[in-house]
CSV table of C-alpha atoms in Angstrom, one decimal:
chain,number,residue,atom,x,y,z
A,265,MET,CA,-37.0,-51.5,-93.0
A,266,ASN,CA,-37.2,-55.2,-94.2
A,267,LYS,CA,-35.7,-55.0,-97.6
A,268,GLU,CA,-38.2,-57.3,-99.4
A,269,TRP,CA,-41.2,-55.4,-97.8
A,270,ALA,CA,-39.6,-52.0,-98.7
A,271,GLU,CA,-39.0,-53.0,-102.3
A,272,LYS,CA,-42.5,-54.4,-102.8
A,273,ASN,CA,-43.9,-51.2,-101.2
A,274,LYS,CA,-41.8,-49.0,-103.5
A,275,SER,CA,-42.8,-51.0,-106.6
A,276,MET,CA,-46.5,-50.8,-105.6
A,277,GLN,CA,-46.2,-47.0,-105.4
A,278,SER,CA,-44.5,-46.6,-108.7
A,279,LEU,CA,-47.2,-48.7,-110.4
A,280,LEU,CA,-50.2,-46.7,-109.1
A,281,LYS,CA,-50.4,-44.7,-112.3
A,282,LYS,CA,-53.0,-44.8,-115.2
A,283,SER,CA,-51.1,-47.2,-117.4
A,284,THR,CA,-50.2,-49.7,-114.7
A,285,PHE,CA,-52.9,-49.2,-112.1
A,286,ALA,CA,-54.3,-52.8,-112.1
A,287,GLU,CA,-50.7,-54.0,-111.6
A,288,GLY,CA,-50.2,-51.5,-108.8
A,289,ILE,CA,-53.3,-52.8,-106.9
A,290,ASN,CA,-52.2,-56.4,-107.4
A,291,GLU,CA,-48.8,-55.6,-106.0
A,292,LEU,CA,-50.4,-53.8,-103.0
A,293,ILE,CA,-52.6,-56.9,-102.3
A,294,ASN,CA,-49.6,-59.2,-102.7
A,295,LEU,CA,-47.7,-57.0,-100.2
A,296,ARG,CA,-50.6,-57.1,-97.7
A,297,ASN,CA,-50.7,-60.8,-98.1
A,298,MET,CA,-47.0,-61.1,-97.5
A,299,LEU,CA,-47.3,-59.0,-94.3
A,300,MET,CA,-50.3,-60.9,-93.1
A,301,GLU,CA,-48.4,-64.2,-93.5
A,302,GLU,CA,-45.8,-62.7,-91.0
A,303,ILE,CA,-48.6,-61.6,-88.7
A,304,LEU,CA,-50.1,-65.0,-88.8
A,305,SER,CA,-46.9,-66.6,-87.8
A,306,TRP,CA,-47.0,-64.7,-84.5
A,307,LYS,CA,-49.9,-66.8,-83.4
A,308,THR,CA,-47.4,-69.1,-81.9
A,309,LEU,CA,-46.4,-66.5,-79.4
A,310,SER,CA,-47.6,-66.9,-75.8
A,311,LYS,CA,-50.0,-64.3,-74.2
A,312,GLU,CA,-47.1,-63.1,-72.3
A,313,ASP,CA,-45.1,-62.4,-75.4
A,314,PHE,CA,-48.1,-60.5,-76.9
A,315,CYS,CA,-48.2,-58.3,-73.8
A,316,ALA,CA,-44.5,-57.8,-73.2
A,317,MET,CA,-43.0,-54.3,-73.2
A,318,PRO,CA,-39.2,-54.8,-73.2
A,319,PHE,CA,-38.7,-51.2,-74.5
A,320,LYS,CA,-41.4,-49.6,-72.3
A,321,ASN,CA,-39.2,-46.5,-71.5
A,322,SER,CA,-38.1,-45.9,-75.1
A,323,GLU,CA,-39.4,-43.5,-77.7
A,324,GLY,CA,-40.9,-45.2,-80.8
A,325,TYR,CA,-43.3,-47.8,-81.9
A,326,HIS,CA,-41.3,-50.5,-80.3
A,327,SER,CA,-42.2,-49.2,-76.8
A,328,LYS,CA,-45.7,-50.7,-77.2
A,329,THR,CA,-46.9,-54.3,-77.2
A,330,VAL,CA,-47.4,-56.7,-80.1
A,331,ALA,CA,-51.1,-57.0,-79.2
A,332,TYR,CA,-51.4,-53.3,-79.1
A,333,SER,CA,-49.7,-52.8,-82.4
A,334,LEU,CA,-52.1,-55.3,-84.1
A,335,TRP,CA,-55.1,-53.6,-82.6
A,336,HIS,CA,-53.7,-50.2,-83.7
A,337,ILE,CA,-53.0,-51.2,-87.3
A,338,PHE,CA,-56.3,-52.7,-88.0
A,339,ARG,CA,-58.5,-50.2,-85.9
A,340,ILE,CA,-57.0,-47.4,-88.2
A,341,GLU,CA,-57.7,-49.4,-91.3
A,342,ASP,CA,-61.2,-50.2,-90.3
A,343,ILE,CA,-62.0,-46.5,-89.5
A,344,VAL,CA,-60.3,-45.2,-92.6
A,345,VAL,CA,-61.6,-47.7,-95.1
A,346,ASN,CA,-65.2,-48.3,-93.7
A,347,SER,CA,-66.1,-45.0,-92.1
A,348,LEU,CA,-64.1,-42.4,-94.0
A,349,ILE,CA,-64.0,-43.8,-97.5
A,350,LYS,CA,-67.0,-46.2,-97.8
A,351,LYS,CA,-69.3,-44.5,-95.3
A,352,GLU,CA,-70.3,-47.8,-93.9
A,353,GLU,CA,-70.3,-49.3,-90.3
A,354,GLN,CA,-66.9,-50.5,-89.0
A,355,ILE,CA,-66.3,-54.2,-88.7
A,356,LEU,CA,-65.5,-53.7,-85.1
A,357,PHE,CA,-69.1,-52.7,-84.5
A,358,VAL,CA,-70.8,-55.0,-87.0
A,359,GLY,CA,-69.2,-58.0,-85.4
A,360,SER,CA,-69.3,-56.8,-81.8
A,361,TYR,CA,-65.5,-57.5,-81.7
A,362,ALA,CA,-64.7,-55.1,-78.9
A,363,GLU,CA,-67.0,-57.0,-76.5
A,364,LYS,CA,-65.8,-60.3,-77.8
A,365,MET,CA,-62.2,-59.6,-77.3
A,366,ASN,CA,-62.6,-57.7,-74.0
A,367,ALA,CA,-61.3,-54.5,-75.5
A,368,SER,CA,-61.5,-51.7,-73.0
A,369,ILE,CA,-61.5,-49.1,-75.8
A,370,PHE,CA,-62.8,-48.8,-79.4
A,371,THR,CA,-60.5,-46.1,-80.5
A,372,THR,CA,-57.1,-46.4,-82.3
A,373,GLY,CA,-55.3,-46.5,-79.0
A,374,ASN,CA,-53.0,-43.5,-79.7
A,375,GLU,CA,-54.1,-41.9,-76.4
A,376,LEU,CA,-52.8,-44.9,-74.3
A,377,LYS,CA,-49.4,-44.7,-72.6
A,378,GLY,CA,-47.1,-47.0,-70.7
A,379,SER,CA,-49.1,-49.1,-68.1
A,380,GLU,CA,-52.4,-48.3,-70.0
A,381,ILE,CA,-51.0,-50.1,-73.0
A,382,ALA,CA,-49.9,-53.1,-70.9
A,383,GLU,CA,-53.2,-53.3,-69.1
A,384,PHE,CA,-55.2,-53.0,-72.4
A,385,SER,CA,-53.0,-55.7,-74.0
A,386,GLN,CA,-53.5,-58.1,-71.1
A,387,LYS,CA,-57.2,-58.0,-71.3
A,388,LEU,CA,-57.4,-58.7,-75.1
A,389,ASP,CA,-58.5,-62.2,-76.3
A,390,ILE,CA,-55.8,-62.7,-78.9
A,391,GLU,CA,-57.8,-65.3,-80.9
A,392,ILE,CA,-60.6,-62.9,-81.3
A,393,LEU,CA,-58.2,-60.1,-82.2
A,394,TYR,CA,-56.9,-62.3,-85.0
A,395,GLN,CA,-60.5,-63.0,-86.3
A,396,TYR,CA,-61.0,-59.1,-86.3
A,397,ILE,CA,-57.8,-58.4,-88.2
A,398,MET,CA,-58.5,-61.0,-90.8
A,399,GLU,CA,-62.0,-59.7,-91.4
A,400,VAL,CA,-60.8,-56.1,-91.7
A,401,LYS,CA,-58.0,-57.2,-94.2
A,402,ALA,CA,-60.5,-59.1,-96.3
A,403,CYS,CA,-62.9,-56.2,-96.4
A,404,THR,CA,-60.2,-53.8,-97.4
A,405,ASP,CA,-58.9,-56.1,-100.1
A,406,ALA,CA,-62.4,-56.5,-101.6
A,407,TRP,CA,-62.7,-52.8,-101.7
A,408,LEU,CA,-59.3,-52.4,-103.3
A,409,ASN,CA,-60.3,-54.7,-106.1
A,410,THR,CA,-63.3,-52.3,-106.9
A,411,LEU,CA,-61.0,-49.3,-107.3
A,412,ASP,CA,-60.3,-47.7,-110.7
A,413,TYR,CA,-57.7,-45.1,-111.4
A,414,SER,CA,-60.1,-42.1,-111.5
A,415,MET,CA,-60.9,-42.7,-107.7
A,416,LEU,CA,-57.3,-42.1,-106.6
A,417,LYS,CA,-57.8,-38.3,-106.4
A,418,VAL,CA,-61.0,-38.4,-104.4
A,419,LYS,CA,-60.6,-36.0,-101.4
A,420,PHE,CA,-62.4,-35.4,-98.2
A,421,THR,CA,-64.4,-32.6,-96.7
A,422,GLU,CA,-65.1,-30.8,-93.4
A,423,SER,CA,-68.2,-32.9,-93.2
A,424,ASP,CA,-66.1,-36.0,-93.4
A,425,LYS,CA,-63.9,-34.7,-90.5
A,426,GLN,CA,-67.0,-33.9,-88.4
A,427,TYR,CA,-68.5,-37.4,-89.1
A,428,LEU,CA,-65.3,-39.0,-87.9
A,429,GLU,CA,-65.3,-36.8,-84.8
A,430,SER,CA,-68.9,-37.8,-84.1
A,431,LEU,CA,-68.0,-41.5,-84.0
A,432,GLY,CA,-65.7,-41.1,-81.1
A,433,VAL,CA,-63.2,-43.6,-82.6
A,434,VAL,CA,-60.3,-41.2,-82.2
A,435,GLY,CA,-59.3,-40.2,-78.7
A,436,ASN,CA,-59.4,-36.5,-77.8
A,437,ASP,CA,-55.9,-36.6,-76.5
A,438,LYS,CA,-53.2,-34.6,-78.4
A,439,GLU,CA,-51.5,-37.9,-79.3
A,440,ALA,CA,-54.6,-39.0,-81.1
A,441,ILE,CA,-56.9,-36.1,-82.3
A,442,TRP,CA,-54.4,-35.1,-85.1
A,443,LEU,CA,-55.3,-38.3,-86.9
A,444,ILE,CA,-58.6,-37.1,-88.3
A,445,ASP,CA,-56.9,-34.0,-89.9
A,446,TYR,CA,-54.2,-36.2,-91.2
A,447,TRP,CA,-56.5,-38.8,-92.9
A,448,CYS,CA,-58.8,-36.1,-94.3
A,449,SER,CA,-55.8,-34.2,-95.8
A,450,LYS,CA,-55.1,-37.2,-98.0
A,451,ASP,CA,-56.7,-38.4,-101.2
A,452,ILE,CA,-57.4,-42.1,-101.8
A,453,LYS,CA,-53.9,-42.6,-103.2
A,454,GLY,CA,-52.4,-41.1,-100.1
A,455,LEU,CA,-54.4,-43.3,-97.9
A,456,ILE,CA,-53.3,-46.4,-99.8
A,457,LYS,CA,-49.8,-45.4,-99.0
A,458,MET,CA,-50.6,-44.6,-95.4
A,459,PRO,CA,-52.2,-46.4,-93.6
A,460,LEU,CA,-53.0,-49.3,-95.9
A,461,SER,CA,-49.4,-50.3,-96.6
A,462,ARG,CA,-46.6,-48.4,-95.0
A,463,HIS,CA,-48.3,-48.2,-91.6
A,464,TRP,CA,-48.5,-51.9,-91.4
A,465,ILE,CA,-44.7,-52.1,-92.1
A,466,MET,CA,-43.8,-49.5,-89.5
A,467,HIS,CA,-45.6,-51.2,-86.6
A,468,MET,CA,-44.8,-54.7,-87.7
A,469,GLU,CA,-41.1,-54.0,-87.7
A,470,ALA,CA,-41.4,-52.5,-84.2
A,471,SER,CA,-43.2,-55.7,-83.2
A,472,LEU,CA,-40.5,-57.8,-84.7
A,473,ARG,CA,-38.1,-55.9,-82.7
A,474,ILE,CA,-40.0,-56.7,-79.5
A,475,ILE,CA,-40.2,-60.3,-80.4
A,476,LYS,CA,-36.5,-60.5,-81.1
A,477,LYS,CA,-35.8,-58.9,-77.7
A,478,ILE,CA,-38.0,-61.1,-75.6
A,479,HIS,CA,-36.6,-64.3,-77.4
A,480,LYS,CA,-33.0,-63.3,-77.2
């Protein structure tokens, strides 16, 4: 893991306690800003770079594409923050982003494999994808700034699970369906750790590995 990102993530987690909660949220937003700077630097990549799969036969996040990874990070954040936590409509639907970016799915993409990931990535309008991810991040950051310490232990119910299932935003494939149980097993603090911070890092590092390979 990138040392600077790892240290900032560790610092953020250690500060999410009552006496230093505001500092912890600031550290989280600073980390997210730092990560977004890196993501924005990828806009100079070609469409072919965004769709490349140099590790397509490998196990792990680096077997995907950069375009898929960005979609995946921010679809999960959009679902978790706006549908699960806030009980509001997802930005993907409010902004008709799936149609605008030619996305063939509106799920997290966990169910896609191999050539399906490549085909999905090739159809995406990368400029619109970036508009979407920026809006998701801004929405989440605004919500984070409304949090107080007492909200960290908020948990989710069977009704929450059923609601997410009804939205159809998580595939029925075994590679995807577990996500709903995973998210609903966490409290707000747990969701801050995953997917609102560490999840970014995991997929970004995989994307950096892809970028390094294709520019070698």
